Amino acid sequence: MELWAIWLIIAGVLLVVEMLTLTFYLLWVAIGAVVASAVALFVSESFIWQVLAGSVVVLVLTLFTKRITRYFKTSKGFKDAVDELQGKQGIVVEPIIDGKPGIVKVGSETWSAVAEESLGKGETVEVLERGSALLKVTKWRGDV
């Protein structure tokens, strides 16, 4: 199989994984793989030049988009959808016991979660805050 085709397959796989994660980092790597494929097809058969071209594209995209995303996040009216989880109800999917993380379902998403108390499977919880990868939850007390 030709090397340019392998680069395109790698790009396709990365695009599919990106659609599942929505991080944008794999998107830049996929675009770099497409550039490496173009270099392999039109410019040079040298693997080093292909990797170098793809790496430069990934680096440039990463550097420029960090500035743009930072600008959008600090702009007036920007609200991250994940930040809206605070105060929402969820259901415990995997128990939270002795401060060890469990899993809760909030809306249609599942999250790792911690709580100050043990919570069993099926209990209703309220999201107190969101960390980088964990939700802090407490037992749902209803409309008190």
PDB file of C-alpha atoms in Angstrom:
ATOM      1  CA  MET A   1       0.000   0.000   0.000  1.00  0.00           C
ATOM      2  CA  GLU A   2       1.224   3.486  -0.823  1.00  0.00           C
ATOM      3  CA  LEU A   3       2.354   5.703   2.049  1.00  0.00           C
ATOM      4  CA  TRP A   4       0.043   8.567   1.066  1.00  0.00           C
ATOM      5  CA  ALA A   5      -2.948   6.219   1.417  1.00  0.00           C
ATOM      6  CA  ILE A   6      -1.789   5.139   4.864  1.00  0.00           C
ATOM      7  CA  TRP A   7      -1.613   8.817   5.900  1.00  0.00           C
ATOM      8  CA  LEU A   8      -5.201   9.304   4.690  1.00  0.00           C
ATOM      9  CA  ILE A   9      -6.387   6.261   6.638  1.00  0.00           C
ATOM     10  CA  ILE A  10      -4.680   7.624   9.766  1.00  0.00           C
ATOM     11  CA  ALA A  11      -6.377  11.000   9.176  1.00  0.00           C
ATOM     12  CA  GLY A  12      -9.772   9.320   8.782  1.00  0.00           C
ATOM     13  CA  VAL A  13      -9.377   7.332  12.001  1.00  0.00           C
ATOM     14  CA  LEU A  14      -8.300  10.475  13.860  1.00  0.00           C
ATOM     15  CA  LEU A  15     -11.336  12.371  12.535  1.00  0.00           C
ATOM     16  CA  VAL A  16     -13.689   9.645  13.755  1.00  0.00           C
ATOM     17  CA  VAL A  17     -12.053   9.620  17.197  1.00  0.00           C
ATOM     18  CA  GLU A  18     -12.214  13.434  17.263  1.00  0.00           C
ATOM     19  CA  MET A  19     -15.952  13.326  16.629  1.00  0.00           C
ATOM     20  CA  LEU A  20     -16.298  11.098  19.674  1.00  0.00           C
ATOM     21  CA  THR A  21     -14.147  13.279  21.965  1.00  0.00           C
ATOM     22  CA  LEU A  22     -14.738  16.863  20.710  1.00  0.00           C
ATOM     23  CA  THR A  23     -11.371  18.132  21.922  1.00  0.00           C
ATOM     24  CA  PHE A  24     -10.074  19.658  18.647  1.00  0.00           C
ATOM     25  CA  TYR A  25      -6.565  18.358  19.362  1.00  0.00           C
ATOM     26  CA  LEU A  26      -7.022  15.249  17.250  1.00  0.00           C
ATOM     27  CA  LEU A  27      -8.530  17.373  14.487  1.00  0.00           C
ATOM     28  CA  TRP A  28      -5.242  19.225  14.121  1.00  0.00           C
ATOM     29  CA  VAL A  29      -3.307  15.953  14.032  1.00  0.00           C
ATOM     30  CA  ALA A  30      -5.726  14.642  11.381  1.00  0.00           C
ATOM     31  CA  ILE A  31      -5.136  17.759   9.272  1.00  0.00           C
ATOM     32  CA  GLY A  32      -1.385  17.218   9.729  1.00  0.00           C
ATOM     33  CA  ALA A  33      -1.796  13.654   8.455  1.00  0.00           C
ATOM     34  CA  VAL A  34      -3.653  14.965   5.384  1.00  0.00           C
ATOM     35  CA  VAL A  35      -0.767  17.385   4.720  1.00  0.00           C
ATOM     36  CA  ALA A  36       1.722  14.522   5.136  1.00  0.00           C
ATOM     37  CA  SER A  37      -0.337  12.540   2.633  1.00  0.00           C
ATOM     38  CA  ALA A  38      -0.206  15.412   0.140  1.00  0.00           C
ATOM     39  CA  VAL A  39       3.553  15.685   0.595  1.00  0.00           C
ATOM     40  CA  ALA A  40       3.890  11.927   0.016  1.00  0.00           C
ATOM     41  CA  LEU A  41       1.729  12.056  -3.098  1.00  0.00           C
ATOM     42  CA  PHE A  42       2.954  15.246  -4.798  1.00  0.00           C
ATOM     43  CA  VAL A  43       6.282  16.399  -3.367  1.00  0.00           C
ATOM     44  CA  SER A  44       8.534  13.823  -1.751  1.00  0.00           C
ATOM     45  CA  GLU A  45       8.640  10.113  -1.068  1.00  0.00           C
ATOM     46  CA  SER A  46      10.849  10.809   1.953  1.00  0.00           C
ATOM     47  CA  PHE A  47       9.094   9.791   5.160  1.00  0.00           C
ATOM     48  CA  ILE A  48      11.037  12.411   7.117  1.00  0.00           C
ATOM     49  CA  TRP A  49       9.697  15.267   4.937  1.00  0.00           C
ATOM     50  CA  GLN A  50       6.161  13.928   5.327  1.00  0.00           C
ATOM     51  CA  VAL A  51       6.414  13.779   9.119  1.00  0.00           C
ATOM     52  CA  LEU A  52       8.088  17.186   9.234  1.00  0.00           C
ATOM     53  CA  ALA A  53       5.385  18.837   7.095  1.00  0.00           C
ATOM     54  CA  GLY A  54       2.580  17.256   9.111  1.00  0.00           C
ATOM     55  CA  SER A  55       4.221  18.206  12.419  1.00  0.00           C
ATOM     56  CA  VAL A  56       4.674  21.831  11.365  1.00  0.00           C
ATOM     57  CA  VAL A  57       0.990  22.062  10.409  1.00  0.00           C
ATOM     58  CA  VAL A  58      -0.094  20.549  13.751  1.00  0.00           C
ATOM     59  CA  LEU A  59       2.170  22.922  15.680  1.00  0.00           C
ATOM     60  CA  VAL A  60       0.963  26.012  13.803  1.00  0.00           C
ATOM     61  CA  LEU A  61      -2.715  25.074  14.183  1.00  0.00           C
ATOM     62  CA  THR A  62      -2.279  24.368  17.893  1.00  0.00           C
ATOM     63  CA  LEU A  63      -0.477  27.646  18.569  1.00  0.00           C
ATOM     64  CA  PHE A  64      -2.916  29.826  16.620  1.00  0.00           C
ATOM     65  CA  THR A  65      -6.091  28.200  17.887  1.00  0.00           C
ATOM     66  CA  LYS A  66      -5.047  28.476  21.540  1.00  0.00           C
ATOM     67  CA  ARG A  67      -5.075  32.246  21.179  1.00  0.00           C
ATOM     68  CA  ILE A  68      -8.440  32.206  19.392  1.00  0.00           C
ATOM     69  CA  THR A  69     -10.130  29.900  21.913  1.00  0.00           C
ATOM     70  CA  ARG A  70      -8.755  31.938  24.809  1.00  0.00           C
ATOM     71  CA  TYR A  71     -10.241  35.055  23.186  1.00  0.00           C
ATOM     72  CA  PHE A  72     -13.658  33.420  22.824  1.00  0.00           C
ATOM     73  CA  LYS A  73     -13.636  32.118  26.403  1.00  0.00           C
ATOM     74  CA  THR A  74     -12.906  35.567  27.804  1.00  0.00           C
ATOM     75  CA  SER A  75     -15.345  37.405  25.545  1.00  0.00           C
ATOM     76  CA  LYS A  76     -18.551  38.853  26.920  1.00  0.00           C
ATOM     77  CA  GLY A  77     -21.478  36.469  26.925  1.00  0.00           C
ATOM     78  CA  PHE A  78     -19.460  33.250  26.523  1.00  0.00           C
ATOM     79  CA  LYS A  79     -20.815  30.444  28.626  1.00  0.00           C
ATOM     80  CA  ASP A  80     -19.350  26.958  28.512  1.00  0.00           C
ATOM     81  CA  ALA A  81     -22.125  24.361  28.307  1.00  0.00           C
ATOM     82  CA  VAL A  82     -20.298  22.240  30.884  1.00  0.00           C
ATOM     83  CA  ASP A  83     -20.437  25.075  33.419  1.00  0.00           C
ATOM     84  CA  GLU A  84     -24.225  24.930  33.247  1.00  0.00           C
ATOM     85  CA  LEU A  85     -24.126  21.559  35.020  1.00  0.00           C
ATOM     86  CA  GLN A  86     -23.982  23.265  38.408  1.00  0.00           C
ATOM     87  CA  GLY A  87     -27.311  22.860  40.184  1.00  0.00           C
ATOM     88  CA  LYS A  88     -28.605  20.146  37.840  1.00  0.00           C
ATOM     89  CA  GLN A  89     -29.908  16.788  38.972  1.00  0.00           C
ATOM     90  CA  GLY A  90     -28.310  13.476  38.133  1.00  0.00           C
ATOM     91  CA  ILE A  91     -28.542   9.788  38.910  1.00  0.00           C
ATOM     92  CA  VAL A  92     -25.744   7.691  40.432  1.00  0.00           C
ATOM     93  CA  VAL A  93     -24.759   4.979  37.948  1.00  0.00           C
ATOM     94  CA  GLU A  94     -21.805   3.571  39.912  1.00  0.00           C
ATOM     95  CA  PRO A  95     -21.734   4.113  43.692  1.00  0.00           C
ATOM     96  CA  ILE A  96     -19.597   6.779  45.326  1.00  0.00           C
ATOM     97  CA  ILE A  97     -18.160   5.149  48.439  1.00  0.00           C
ATOM     98  CA  ASP A  98     -15.647   6.469  51.018  1.00  0.00           C
ATOM     99  CA  GLY A  99     -14.618   9.456  48.911  1.00  0.00           C
ATOM    100  CA  LYS A 100     -13.700   7.276  45.919  1.00  0.00           C
ATOM    101  CA  PRO A 101     -15.104   8.547  42.616  1.00  0.00           C
ATOM    102  CA  GLY A 102     -18.195   6.960  41.158  1.00  0.00           C
ATOM    103  CA  ILE A 103     -20.160   7.694  38.010  1.00  0.00           C
ATOM    104  CA  VAL A 104     -23.257   9.868  37.706  1.00  0.00           C
ATOM    105  CA  LYS A 105     -25.486  10.557  34.744  1.00  0.00           C
ATOM    106  CA  VAL A 106     -26.521  14.178  34.261  1.00  0.00           C
ATOM    107  CA  GLY A 107     -28.850  14.641  31.321  1.00  0.00           C
ATOM    108  CA  SER A 108     -27.505  12.365  28.599  1.00  0.00           C
ATOM    109  CA  GLU A 109     -23.862  12.471  29.760  1.00  0.00           C
ATOM    110  CA  THR A 110     -21.990  10.367  32.290  1.00  0.00           C
ATOM    111  CA  TRP A 111     -19.359  11.940  34.539  1.00  0.00           C
ATOM    112  CA  SER A 112     -16.942  10.781  37.209  1.00  0.00           C
ATOM    113  CA  ALA A 113     -18.083  12.270  40.474  1.00  0.00           C
ATOM    114  CA  VAL A 114     -17.060  12.610  44.103  1.00  0.00           C
ATOM    115  CA  ALA A 115     -19.129  13.392  47.177  1.00  0.00           C
ATOM    116  CA  GLU A 116     -18.554  13.964  50.885  1.00  0.00           C
ATOM    117  CA  GLU A 117     -21.003  11.167  51.659  1.00  0.00           C
ATOM    118  CA  SER A 118     -21.483   7.663  50.288  1.00  0.00           C
ATOM    119  CA  LEU A 119     -24.090   7.487  47.545  1.00  0.00           C
ATOM    120  CA  GLY A 120     -25.606   4.286  46.224  1.00  0.00           C
ATOM    121  CA  LYS A 121     -26.601   3.318  42.713  1.00  0.00           C
ATOM    122  CA  GLY A 122     -29.856   4.919  41.605  1.00  0.00           C
ATOM    123  CA  GLU A 123     -29.790   7.799  44.105  1.00  0.00           C
ATOM    124  CA  THR A 124     -30.630  11.289  42.853  1.00  0.00           C
ATOM    125  CA  VAL A 125     -27.862  13.849  43.234  1.00  0.00           C
ATOM    126  CA  GLU A 126     -27.319  17.561  42.649  1.00  0.00           C
ATOM    127  CA  VAL A 127     -24.163  18.897  40.990  1.00  0.00           C
ATOM    128  CA  LEU A 128     -22.354  21.331  43.316  1.00  0.00           C
ATOM    129  CA  GLU A 129     -19.390  22.171  41.104  1.00  0.00           C
ATOM    130  CA  ARG A 130     -17.294  20.935  38.227  1.00  0.00           C
ATOM    131  CA  GLY A 131     -13.569  20.289  38.400  1.00  0.00           C
ATOM    132  CA  SER A 132     -11.417  19.583  35.369  1.00  0.00           C
ATOM    133  CA  ALA A 133     -12.548  15.963  35.123  1.00  0.00           C
ATOM    134  CA  LEU A 134     -14.814  15.369  38.127  1.00  0.00           C
ATOM    135  CA  LEU A 135     -18.150  16.635  39.313  1.00  0.00           C
ATOM    136  CA  LYS A 136     -18.665  17.304  42.998  1.00  0.00           C
ATOM    137  CA  VAL A 137     -22.166  16.169  43.915  1.00  0.00           C
ATOM    138  CA  THR A 138     -24.385  15.868  46.947  1.00  0.00           C
ATOM    139  CA  LYS A 139     -27.547  13.926  47.692  1.00  0.00           C
ATOM    140  CA  TRP A 140     -30.612  15.623  46.178  1.00  0.00           C
ATOM    141  CA  ARG A 141     -32.622  17.279  48.936  1.00  0.00           C
ATOM    142  CA  GLY A 142     -35.495  18.398  46.739  1.00  0.00           C
ATOM    143  CA  ASP A 143     -36.853  21.922  46.645  1.00  0.00           C
ATOM    144  CA  VAL A 144     -36.142  22.846  50.261  1.00  0.00           C
TER     145      VAL A 144
END
